[in-house]
Each structure stands twice: as structure tokens, then as C-alpha cells.
PDB file of C-alpha atoms and ligand atoms in Angstrom:
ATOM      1  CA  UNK A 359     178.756 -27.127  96.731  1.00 98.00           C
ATOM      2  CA  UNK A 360     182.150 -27.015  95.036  1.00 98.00           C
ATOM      3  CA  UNK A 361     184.084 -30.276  96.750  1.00 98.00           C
ATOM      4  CA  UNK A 362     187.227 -31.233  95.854  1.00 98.00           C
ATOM      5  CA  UNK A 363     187.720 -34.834  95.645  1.00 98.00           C
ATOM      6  CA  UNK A 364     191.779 -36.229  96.476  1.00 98.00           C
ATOM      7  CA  UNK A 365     192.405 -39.277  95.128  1.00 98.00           C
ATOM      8  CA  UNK A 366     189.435 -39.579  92.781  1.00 98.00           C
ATOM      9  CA  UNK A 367     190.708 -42.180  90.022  1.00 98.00           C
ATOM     10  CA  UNK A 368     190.777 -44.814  93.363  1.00 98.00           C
ATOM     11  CA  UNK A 369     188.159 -47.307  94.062  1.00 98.00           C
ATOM     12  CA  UNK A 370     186.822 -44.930  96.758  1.00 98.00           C
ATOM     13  CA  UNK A 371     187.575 -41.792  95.504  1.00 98.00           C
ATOM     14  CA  UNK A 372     185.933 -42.351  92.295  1.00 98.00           C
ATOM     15  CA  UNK A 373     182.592 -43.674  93.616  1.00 98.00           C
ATOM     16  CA  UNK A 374     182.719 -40.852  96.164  1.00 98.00           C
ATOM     17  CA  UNK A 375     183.295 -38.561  93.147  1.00 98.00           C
ATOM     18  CA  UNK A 376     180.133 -39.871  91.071  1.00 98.00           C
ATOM     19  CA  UNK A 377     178.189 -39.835  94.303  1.00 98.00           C
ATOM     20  CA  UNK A 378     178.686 -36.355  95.120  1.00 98.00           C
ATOM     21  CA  UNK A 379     178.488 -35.165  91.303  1.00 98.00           C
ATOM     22  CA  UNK A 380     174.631 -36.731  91.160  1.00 98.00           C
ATOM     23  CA  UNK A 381     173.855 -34.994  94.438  1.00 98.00           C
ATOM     24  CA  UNK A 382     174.725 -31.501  92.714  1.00 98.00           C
ATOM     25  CA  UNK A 383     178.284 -30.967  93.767  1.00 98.00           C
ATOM     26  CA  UNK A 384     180.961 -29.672  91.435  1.00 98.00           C
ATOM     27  CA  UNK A 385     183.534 -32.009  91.961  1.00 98.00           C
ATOM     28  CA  UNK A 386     187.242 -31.086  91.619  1.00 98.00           C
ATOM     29  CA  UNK A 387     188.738 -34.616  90.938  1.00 98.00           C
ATOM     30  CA  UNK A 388     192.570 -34.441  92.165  1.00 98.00           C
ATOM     31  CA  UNK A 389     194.997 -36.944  92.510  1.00 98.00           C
ATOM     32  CA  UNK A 390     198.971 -37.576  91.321  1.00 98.00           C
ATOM     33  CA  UNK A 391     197.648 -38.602  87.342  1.00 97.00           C
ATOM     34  CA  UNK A 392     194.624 -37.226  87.326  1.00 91.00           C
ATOM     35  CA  UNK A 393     192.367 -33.722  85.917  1.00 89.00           C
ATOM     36  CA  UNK A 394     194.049 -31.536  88.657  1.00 97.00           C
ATOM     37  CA  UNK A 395     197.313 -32.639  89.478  1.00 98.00           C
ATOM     38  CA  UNK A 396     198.679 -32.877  93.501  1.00 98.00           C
ATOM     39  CA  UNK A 397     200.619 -35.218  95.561  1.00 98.00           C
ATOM     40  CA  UNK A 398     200.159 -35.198  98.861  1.00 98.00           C
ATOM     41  CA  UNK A 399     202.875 -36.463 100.273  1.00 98.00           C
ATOM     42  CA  UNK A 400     204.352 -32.978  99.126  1.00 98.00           C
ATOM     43  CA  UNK A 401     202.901 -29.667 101.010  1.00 98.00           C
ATOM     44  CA  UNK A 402     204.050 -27.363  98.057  1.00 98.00           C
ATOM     45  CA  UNK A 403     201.961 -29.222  95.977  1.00 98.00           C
ATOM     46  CA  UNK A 404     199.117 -29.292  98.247  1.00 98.00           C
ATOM     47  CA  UNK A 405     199.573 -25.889  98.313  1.00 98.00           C
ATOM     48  CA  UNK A 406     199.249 -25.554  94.540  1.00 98.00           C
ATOM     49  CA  UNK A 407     196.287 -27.216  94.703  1.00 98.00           C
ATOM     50  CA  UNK A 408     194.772 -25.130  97.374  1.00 98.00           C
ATOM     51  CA  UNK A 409     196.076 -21.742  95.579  1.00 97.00           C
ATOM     52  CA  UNK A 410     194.664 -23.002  92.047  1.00 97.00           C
ATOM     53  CA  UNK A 411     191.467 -23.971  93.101  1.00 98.00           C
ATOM     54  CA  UNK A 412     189.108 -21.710  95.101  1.00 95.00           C
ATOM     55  CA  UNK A 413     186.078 -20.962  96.968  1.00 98.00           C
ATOM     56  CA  UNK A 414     185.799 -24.566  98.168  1.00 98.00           C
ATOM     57  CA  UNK A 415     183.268 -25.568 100.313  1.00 98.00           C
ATOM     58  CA  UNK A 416     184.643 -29.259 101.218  1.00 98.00           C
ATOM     59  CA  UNK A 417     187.530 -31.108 100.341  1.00 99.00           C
ATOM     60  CA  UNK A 418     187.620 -35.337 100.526  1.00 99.00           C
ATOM     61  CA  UNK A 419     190.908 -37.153 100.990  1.00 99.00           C
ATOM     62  CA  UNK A 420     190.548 -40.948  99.644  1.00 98.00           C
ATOM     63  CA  UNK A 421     194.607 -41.641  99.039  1.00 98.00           C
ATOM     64  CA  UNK A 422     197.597 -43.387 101.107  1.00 96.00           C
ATOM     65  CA  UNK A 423     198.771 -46.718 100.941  1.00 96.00           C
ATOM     66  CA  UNK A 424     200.510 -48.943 103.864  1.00 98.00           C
ATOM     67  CA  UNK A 425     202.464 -51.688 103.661  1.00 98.00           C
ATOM     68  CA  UNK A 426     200.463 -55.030 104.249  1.00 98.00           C
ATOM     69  CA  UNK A 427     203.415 -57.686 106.222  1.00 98.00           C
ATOM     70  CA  UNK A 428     203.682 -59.673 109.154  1.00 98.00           C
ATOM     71  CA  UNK A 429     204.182 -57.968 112.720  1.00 98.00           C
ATOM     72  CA  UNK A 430     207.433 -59.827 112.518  1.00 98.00           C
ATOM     73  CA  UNK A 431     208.596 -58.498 108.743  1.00 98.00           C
ATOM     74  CA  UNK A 432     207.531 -54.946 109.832  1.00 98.00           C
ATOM     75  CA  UNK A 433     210.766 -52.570 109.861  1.00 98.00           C
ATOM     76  CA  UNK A 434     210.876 -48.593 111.469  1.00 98.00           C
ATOM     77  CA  UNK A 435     210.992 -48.027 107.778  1.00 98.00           C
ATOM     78  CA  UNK A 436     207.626 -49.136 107.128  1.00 98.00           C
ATOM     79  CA  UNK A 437     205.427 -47.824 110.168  1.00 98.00           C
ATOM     80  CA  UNK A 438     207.402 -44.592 108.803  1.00 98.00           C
ATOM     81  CA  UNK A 439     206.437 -45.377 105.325  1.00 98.00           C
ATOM     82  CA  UNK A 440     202.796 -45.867 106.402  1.00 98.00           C
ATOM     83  CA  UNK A 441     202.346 -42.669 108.598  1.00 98.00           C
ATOM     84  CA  UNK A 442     204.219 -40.542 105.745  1.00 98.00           C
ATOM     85  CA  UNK A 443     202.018 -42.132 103.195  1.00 98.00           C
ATOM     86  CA  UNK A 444     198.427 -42.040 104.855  1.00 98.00           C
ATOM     87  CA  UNK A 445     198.642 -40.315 108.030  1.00 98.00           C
ATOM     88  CA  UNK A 446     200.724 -37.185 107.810  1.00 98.00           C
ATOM     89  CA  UNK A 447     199.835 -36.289 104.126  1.00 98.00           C
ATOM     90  CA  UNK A 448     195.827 -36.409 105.322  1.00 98.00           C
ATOM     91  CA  UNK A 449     197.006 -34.205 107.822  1.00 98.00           C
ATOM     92  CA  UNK A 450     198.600 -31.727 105.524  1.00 98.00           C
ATOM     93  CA  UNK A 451     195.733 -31.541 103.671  1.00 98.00           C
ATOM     94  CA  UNK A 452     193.661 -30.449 106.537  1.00 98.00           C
ATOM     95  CA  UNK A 453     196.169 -27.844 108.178  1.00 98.00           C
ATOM     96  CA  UNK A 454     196.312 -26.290 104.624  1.00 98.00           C
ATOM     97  CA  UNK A 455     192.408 -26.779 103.889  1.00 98.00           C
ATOM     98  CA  UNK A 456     191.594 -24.944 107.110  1.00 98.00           C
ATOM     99  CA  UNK A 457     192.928 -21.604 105.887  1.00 97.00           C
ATOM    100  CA  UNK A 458     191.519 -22.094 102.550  1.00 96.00           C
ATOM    101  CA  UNK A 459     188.002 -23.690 102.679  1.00 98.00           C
ATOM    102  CA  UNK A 460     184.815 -21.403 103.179  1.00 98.00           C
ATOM    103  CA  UNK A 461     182.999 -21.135 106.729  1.00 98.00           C
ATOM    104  CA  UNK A 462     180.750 -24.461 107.754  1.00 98.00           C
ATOM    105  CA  UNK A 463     183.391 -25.678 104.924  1.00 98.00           C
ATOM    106  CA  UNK A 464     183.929 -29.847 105.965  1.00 98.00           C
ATOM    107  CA  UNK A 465     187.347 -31.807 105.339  1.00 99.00           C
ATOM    108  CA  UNK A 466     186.514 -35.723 104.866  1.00 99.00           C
ATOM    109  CA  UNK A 467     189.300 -37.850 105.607  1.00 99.00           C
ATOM    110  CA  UNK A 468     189.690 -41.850 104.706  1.00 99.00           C
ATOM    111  CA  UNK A 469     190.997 -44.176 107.596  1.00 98.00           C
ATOM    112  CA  UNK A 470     189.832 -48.003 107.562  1.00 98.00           C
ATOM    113  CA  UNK A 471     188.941 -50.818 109.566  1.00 98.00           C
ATOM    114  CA  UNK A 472     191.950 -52.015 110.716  1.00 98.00           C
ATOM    115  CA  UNK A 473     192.192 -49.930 113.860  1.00 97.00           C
ATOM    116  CA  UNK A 474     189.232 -51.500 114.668  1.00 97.00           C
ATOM    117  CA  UNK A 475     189.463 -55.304 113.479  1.00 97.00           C
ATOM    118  CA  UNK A 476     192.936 -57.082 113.498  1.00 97.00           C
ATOM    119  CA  UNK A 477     194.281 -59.086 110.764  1.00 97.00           C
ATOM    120  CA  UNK A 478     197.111 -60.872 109.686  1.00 97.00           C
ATOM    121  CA  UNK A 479     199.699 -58.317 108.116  1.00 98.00           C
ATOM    122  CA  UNK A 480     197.305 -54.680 109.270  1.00 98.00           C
ATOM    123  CA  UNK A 481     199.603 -53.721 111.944  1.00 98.00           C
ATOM    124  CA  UNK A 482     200.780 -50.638 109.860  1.00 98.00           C
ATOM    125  CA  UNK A 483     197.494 -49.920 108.471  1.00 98.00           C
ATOM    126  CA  UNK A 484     195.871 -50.107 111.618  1.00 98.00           C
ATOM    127  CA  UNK A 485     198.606 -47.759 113.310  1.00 98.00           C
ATOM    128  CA  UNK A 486     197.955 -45.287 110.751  1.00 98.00           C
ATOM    129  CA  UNK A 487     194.088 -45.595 110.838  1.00 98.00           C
ATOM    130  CA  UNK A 488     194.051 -45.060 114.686  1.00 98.00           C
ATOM    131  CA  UNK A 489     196.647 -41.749 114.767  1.00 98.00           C
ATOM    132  CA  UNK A 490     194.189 -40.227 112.076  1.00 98.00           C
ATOM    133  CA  UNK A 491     191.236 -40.853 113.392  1.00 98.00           C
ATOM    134  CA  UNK A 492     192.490 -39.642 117.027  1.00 98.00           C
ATOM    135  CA  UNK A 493     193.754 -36.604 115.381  1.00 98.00           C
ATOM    136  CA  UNK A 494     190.316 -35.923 113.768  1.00 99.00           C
ATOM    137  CA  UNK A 495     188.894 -36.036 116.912  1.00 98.00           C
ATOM    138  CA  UNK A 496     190.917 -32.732 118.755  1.00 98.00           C
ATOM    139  CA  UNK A 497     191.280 -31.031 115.421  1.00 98.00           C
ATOM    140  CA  UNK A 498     187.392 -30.944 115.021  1.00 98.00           C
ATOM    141  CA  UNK A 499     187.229 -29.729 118.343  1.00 98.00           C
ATOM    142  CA  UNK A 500     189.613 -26.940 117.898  1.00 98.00           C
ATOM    143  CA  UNK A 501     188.953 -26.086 114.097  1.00 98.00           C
ATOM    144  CA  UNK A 502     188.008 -22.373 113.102  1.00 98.00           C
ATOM    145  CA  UNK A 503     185.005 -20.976 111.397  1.00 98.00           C
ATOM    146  CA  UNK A 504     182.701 -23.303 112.092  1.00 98.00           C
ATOM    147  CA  UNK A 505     184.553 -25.891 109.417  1.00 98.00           C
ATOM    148  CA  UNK A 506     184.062 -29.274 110.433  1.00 99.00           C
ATOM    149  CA  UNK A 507     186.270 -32.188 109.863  1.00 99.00           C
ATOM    150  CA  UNK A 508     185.645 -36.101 110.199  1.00 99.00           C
ATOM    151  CA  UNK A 509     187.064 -39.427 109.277  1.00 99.00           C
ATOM    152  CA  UNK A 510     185.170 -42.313 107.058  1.00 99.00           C
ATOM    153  CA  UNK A 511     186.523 -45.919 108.381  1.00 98.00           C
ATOM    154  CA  UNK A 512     185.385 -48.588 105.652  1.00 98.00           C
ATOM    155  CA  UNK A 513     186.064 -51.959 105.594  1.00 98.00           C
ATOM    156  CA  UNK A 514     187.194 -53.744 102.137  1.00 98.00           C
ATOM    157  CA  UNK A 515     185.145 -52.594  99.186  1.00 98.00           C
ATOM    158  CA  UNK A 516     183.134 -55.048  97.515  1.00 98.00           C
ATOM    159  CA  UNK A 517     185.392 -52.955  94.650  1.00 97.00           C
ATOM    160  CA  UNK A 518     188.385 -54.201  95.453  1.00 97.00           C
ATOM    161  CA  UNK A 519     188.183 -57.978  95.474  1.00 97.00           C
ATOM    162  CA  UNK A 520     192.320 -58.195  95.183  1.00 96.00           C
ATOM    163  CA  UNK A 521     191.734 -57.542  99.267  1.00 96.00           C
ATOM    164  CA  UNK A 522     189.087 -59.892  99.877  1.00 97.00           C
ATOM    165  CA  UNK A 523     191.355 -63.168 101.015  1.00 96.00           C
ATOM    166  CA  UNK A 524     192.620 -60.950 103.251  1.00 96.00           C
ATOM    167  CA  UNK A 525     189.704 -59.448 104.830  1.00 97.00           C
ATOM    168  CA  UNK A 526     188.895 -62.903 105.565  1.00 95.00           C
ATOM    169  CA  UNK A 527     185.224 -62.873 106.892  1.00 95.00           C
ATOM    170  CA  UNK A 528     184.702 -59.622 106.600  1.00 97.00           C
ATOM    171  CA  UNK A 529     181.684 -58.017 105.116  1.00 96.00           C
ATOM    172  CA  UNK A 530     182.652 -55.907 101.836  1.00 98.00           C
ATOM    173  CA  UNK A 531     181.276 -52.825 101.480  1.00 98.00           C
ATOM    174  CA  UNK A 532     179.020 -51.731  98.483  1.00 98.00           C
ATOM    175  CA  UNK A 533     179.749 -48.376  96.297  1.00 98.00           C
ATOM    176  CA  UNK A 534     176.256 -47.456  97.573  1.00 98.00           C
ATOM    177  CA  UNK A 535     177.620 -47.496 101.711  1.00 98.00           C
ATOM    178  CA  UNK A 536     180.557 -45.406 100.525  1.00 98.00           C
ATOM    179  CA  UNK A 537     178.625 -43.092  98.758  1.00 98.00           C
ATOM    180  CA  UNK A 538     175.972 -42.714 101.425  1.00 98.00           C
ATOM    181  CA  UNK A 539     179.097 -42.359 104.719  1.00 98.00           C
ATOM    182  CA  UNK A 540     180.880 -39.953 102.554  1.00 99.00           C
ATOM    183  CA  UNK A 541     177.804 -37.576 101.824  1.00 98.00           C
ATOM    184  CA  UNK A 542     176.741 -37.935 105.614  1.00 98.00           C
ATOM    185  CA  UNK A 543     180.354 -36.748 106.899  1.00 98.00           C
ATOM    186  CA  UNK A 544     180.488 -33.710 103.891  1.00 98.00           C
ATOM    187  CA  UNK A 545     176.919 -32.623 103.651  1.00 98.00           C
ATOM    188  CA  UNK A 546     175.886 -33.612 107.650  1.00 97.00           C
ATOM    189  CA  UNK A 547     176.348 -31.807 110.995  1.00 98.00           C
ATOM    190  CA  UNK A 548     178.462 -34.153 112.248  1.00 98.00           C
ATOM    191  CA  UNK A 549     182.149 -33.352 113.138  1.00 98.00           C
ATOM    192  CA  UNK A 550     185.323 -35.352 114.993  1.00 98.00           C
ATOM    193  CA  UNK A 551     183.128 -38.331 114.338  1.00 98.00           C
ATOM    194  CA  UNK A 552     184.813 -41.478 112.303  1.00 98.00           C
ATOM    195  CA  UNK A 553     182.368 -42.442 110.579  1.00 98.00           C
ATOM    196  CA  UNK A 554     182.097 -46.617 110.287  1.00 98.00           C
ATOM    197  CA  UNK A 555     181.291 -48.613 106.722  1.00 98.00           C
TER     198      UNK A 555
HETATM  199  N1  LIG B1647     189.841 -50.291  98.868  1.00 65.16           N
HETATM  200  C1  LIG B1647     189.477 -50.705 100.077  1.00 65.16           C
HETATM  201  O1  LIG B1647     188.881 -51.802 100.269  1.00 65.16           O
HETATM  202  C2  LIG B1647     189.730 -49.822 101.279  1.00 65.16           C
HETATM  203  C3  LIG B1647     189.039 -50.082 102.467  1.00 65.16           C
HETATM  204  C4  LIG B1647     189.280 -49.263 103.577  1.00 65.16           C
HETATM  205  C5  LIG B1647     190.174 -48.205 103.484  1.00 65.16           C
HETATM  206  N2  LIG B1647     190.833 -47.982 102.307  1.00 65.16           N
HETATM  207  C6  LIG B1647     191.771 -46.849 102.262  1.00 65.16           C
HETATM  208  O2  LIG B1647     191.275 -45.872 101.394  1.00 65.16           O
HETATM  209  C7  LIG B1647     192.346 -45.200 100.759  1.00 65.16           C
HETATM  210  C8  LIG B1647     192.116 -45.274  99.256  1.00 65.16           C
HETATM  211  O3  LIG B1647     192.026 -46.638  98.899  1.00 65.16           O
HETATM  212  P1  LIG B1647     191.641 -47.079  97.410  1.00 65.16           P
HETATM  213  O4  LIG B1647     191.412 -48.551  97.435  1.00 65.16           O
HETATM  214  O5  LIG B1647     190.577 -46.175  96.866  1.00 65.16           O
HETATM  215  O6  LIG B1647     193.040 -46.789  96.692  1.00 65.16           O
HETATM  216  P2  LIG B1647     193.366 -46.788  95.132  1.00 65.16           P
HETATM  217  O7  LIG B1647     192.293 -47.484  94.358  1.00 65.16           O
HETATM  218  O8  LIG B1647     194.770 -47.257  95.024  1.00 65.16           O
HETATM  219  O9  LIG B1647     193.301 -45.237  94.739  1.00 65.16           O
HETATM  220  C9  LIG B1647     194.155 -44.310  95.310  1.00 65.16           C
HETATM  221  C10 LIG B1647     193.812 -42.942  94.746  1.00 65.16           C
HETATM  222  O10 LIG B1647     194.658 -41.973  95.353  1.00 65.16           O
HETATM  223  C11 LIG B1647     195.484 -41.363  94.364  1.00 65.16           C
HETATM  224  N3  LIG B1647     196.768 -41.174  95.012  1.00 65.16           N
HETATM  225  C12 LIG B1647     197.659 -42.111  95.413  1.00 65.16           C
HETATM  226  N4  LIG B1647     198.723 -41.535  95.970  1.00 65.16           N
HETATM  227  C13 LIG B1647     198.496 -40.203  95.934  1.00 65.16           C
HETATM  228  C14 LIG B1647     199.256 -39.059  96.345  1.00 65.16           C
HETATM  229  N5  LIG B1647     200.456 -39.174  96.924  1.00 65.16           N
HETATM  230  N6  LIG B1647     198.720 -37.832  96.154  1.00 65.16           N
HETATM  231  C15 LIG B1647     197.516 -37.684  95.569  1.00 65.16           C
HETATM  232  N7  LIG B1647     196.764 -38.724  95.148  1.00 65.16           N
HETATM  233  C16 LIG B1647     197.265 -39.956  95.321  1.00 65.16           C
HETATM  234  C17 LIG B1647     195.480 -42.316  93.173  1.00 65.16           C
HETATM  235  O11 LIG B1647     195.646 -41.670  91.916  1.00 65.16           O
HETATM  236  P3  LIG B1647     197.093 -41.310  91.301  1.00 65.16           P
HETATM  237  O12 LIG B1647     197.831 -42.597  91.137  1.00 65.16           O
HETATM  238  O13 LIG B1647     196.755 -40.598  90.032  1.00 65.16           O
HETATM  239  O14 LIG B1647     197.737 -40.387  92.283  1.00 65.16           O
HETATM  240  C18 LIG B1647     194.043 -42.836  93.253  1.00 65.16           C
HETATM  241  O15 LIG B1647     193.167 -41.852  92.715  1.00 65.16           O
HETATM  242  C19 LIG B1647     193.635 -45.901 101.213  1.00 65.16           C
HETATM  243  O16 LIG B1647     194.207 -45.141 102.255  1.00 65.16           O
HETATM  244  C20 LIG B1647     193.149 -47.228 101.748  1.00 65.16           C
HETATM  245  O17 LIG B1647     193.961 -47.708 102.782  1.00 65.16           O
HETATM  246  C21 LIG B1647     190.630 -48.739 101.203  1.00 65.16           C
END
């Protein structure tokens, strides 16, 4: 399977990358500073990327960052900052993908557990988690061509340990539970599903 990989230098991205490489797939690895060059906060260079790179059979989307301050800090400007950043450039990426990707093709997007599990400071993270993941759910359903399209919810990487005081009592997540979500969602049946790690 050729798979394109968005966001691949990240501490998902990357171990999504090497996971999908050892099962076989040729992995595109994409992100702003990285071997194929795209930002997807910006649809003509989504674009590019889908117009440079062909014949893909899935496409991954680990990339988007959210501001992390109290409910009472938050400003319009960051809930916008937040959807712009991890909401509504996932979505891009899918309503371009669609027309681009091969039959039974799969988009994989990355939402987290925050519109699940509260915390101090998530209420951005966990607004923009939730509008993906109900978006995933009707554009499954209504995708052509048999293409299928899912979500992958983890909570904090063991990876990323700058999170852990935050995620207090939380149960990390190994690179091997990333790997394994991410290859059931691309190389799986399943579709509209978000997928919890
Ligand atoms: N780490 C965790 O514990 C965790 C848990 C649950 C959910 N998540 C979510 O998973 C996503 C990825 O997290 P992460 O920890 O892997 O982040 P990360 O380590 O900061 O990596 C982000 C990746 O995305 C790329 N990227 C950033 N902005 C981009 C843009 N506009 N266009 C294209 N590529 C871009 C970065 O490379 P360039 O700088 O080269 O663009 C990098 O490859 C985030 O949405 C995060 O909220 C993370």
C-alpha cells in the first residue's frame, strides 16, 4: 500500500510511519519541514501535495496543535486558533483526499482524549477532538467509492513525557498501541469509528 503519512517527524506520526513501513507500506512522510513538504493549514498546499503524489491508497493525518489554558484564560481567538489548527485543516485533508485516493482507499485522522476525559486547561483540545470525531462519523457514512475514513483518539504518549503532569493519572500510551490503532483504522474494515488508545 502506498500511505502517506502527515505529520510524520511528530511523536505519533513518526511511530505510525515506522509501523506502517515494517508492515510493507511505502510511506510518504509529509509534514511543514519534512521529505515532502505541506502545511495544512493551507488548501493550496494540500493540494500540492495531493497533485505531486499519486496513486495513494491511504493517507494518515497526525498534526494540529491547541492551546492548553484555563476555561477562564480561553479567548474566541483561541477556540478559533484550535479548530483552524486541528479541526478544519484534518478536514481539508479529507475533502481533498476523497477525490484523490484510490477505491477502498482509508483517510486516518488524529483526535485525542480530551473529548472524552476532562482536564484542567483541555477545553480547546477537547472542543476540537469532539467536532472531528463527529464529523468522521457522517463523512464515513456519506464518502464515495467505497473509501473509508476514521478517527484514532489516544491519550498522552508514553513519548511525550513533557504532557504527563498534565495527564495527571492517566495511563500513557506505548508506541506499540499507536502503531497497532493506526494499522487497525488504515488496513481494517472499519469506518466512522474513533478509534480509542
Ligand atoms: N503526543 C500526545 O501525547 C498526543 C496524545 C493525543 C493526541 N495527540 C494529538 O496528535 C497530534 C500530533 O501530536 P504529536 O505529539 O505527534 O505532535 P508533534 O510531536 O508536535 O508533531 C507534529 C507533527 O506534525 C507536523 N506539523 C505540525 N504542523 C503542521 C502543519 N500545519 N502542516 C503539516 N504538518 C504539520 C510536524 O512537523 P513540521 O514541524 O515539520 O510541520 C510534526 O511532524 C496533535 O493534534 C495532538 O493534539 C497527541
Amino acid at each position: 500500500m502506498k500511505t502517506v503519512v502527515i505529520g510524520a517527524t511528530g511523536n505519533i506520526g513518526r511511530v505510525v510511519a515506522d509501523a506502517l513501513e515494517s508492515r510493507g507500506h511505502e510511506v510518504i512522510r509529509a509534514s511543514r519541514n519534512g521529505e515532502v513538504a505541506v502545511d495544512v493549514t493551507d488548501a493550496a498546499s494540500v493540494a500540492a501535495l495531493f497533485d505531486s503524489v499519486t496513486d495513494i491508497d491511504a493517507v494518515v493525518v497526525a498534526a494540529g496543535s491547541v492551546p492548553f489554558k484555563h476555561l477562564t484564560e480561553l479567548s474566541r481567538d483561541d477556540y478559533l486558533s484550535a479548530f483552524t489548527s486541528k479541526t478544519l485543516s484534518q478536514i481539508e485533508v479529507v475533502r481533498q483526499a476523497i477525490a484523490k485516493i484510490r477505491d477502498g482507499g482509508s483517510i486516518t485522522l488524529t483526535s485525542g482524549v480530551l473529548s472524552r476525559d476532562p482536564i484542567a486547561t483541555g477545553a480547546a483540545a477537547a472542543m476540537a477532538n469532539g467536532a472531528l470525531e463527529s464529523f468522521v462519523v457522517t463523512a464515513a457514512a456519506e464518502a464515495p467509492r467505497g473509501i473509508r475514513i476514521n478517527a484514532v483518539s489516544p491519550d498522552v504518549l508514553e513519548n511525550s513525557p513533557g504532557y504527563h503532569q498534565l495527564f495527571a493519572g492517566h495511563r500513557p500510551v506505548s508506541d506499540a498501541e499507536i502503531g497497532r490503532a493506526y494499522t487497525l483504522a488504515v488496513e481494517g474494515l472499519v469506518t466512522g469509528q474513533t478509534i480509542t488508545v
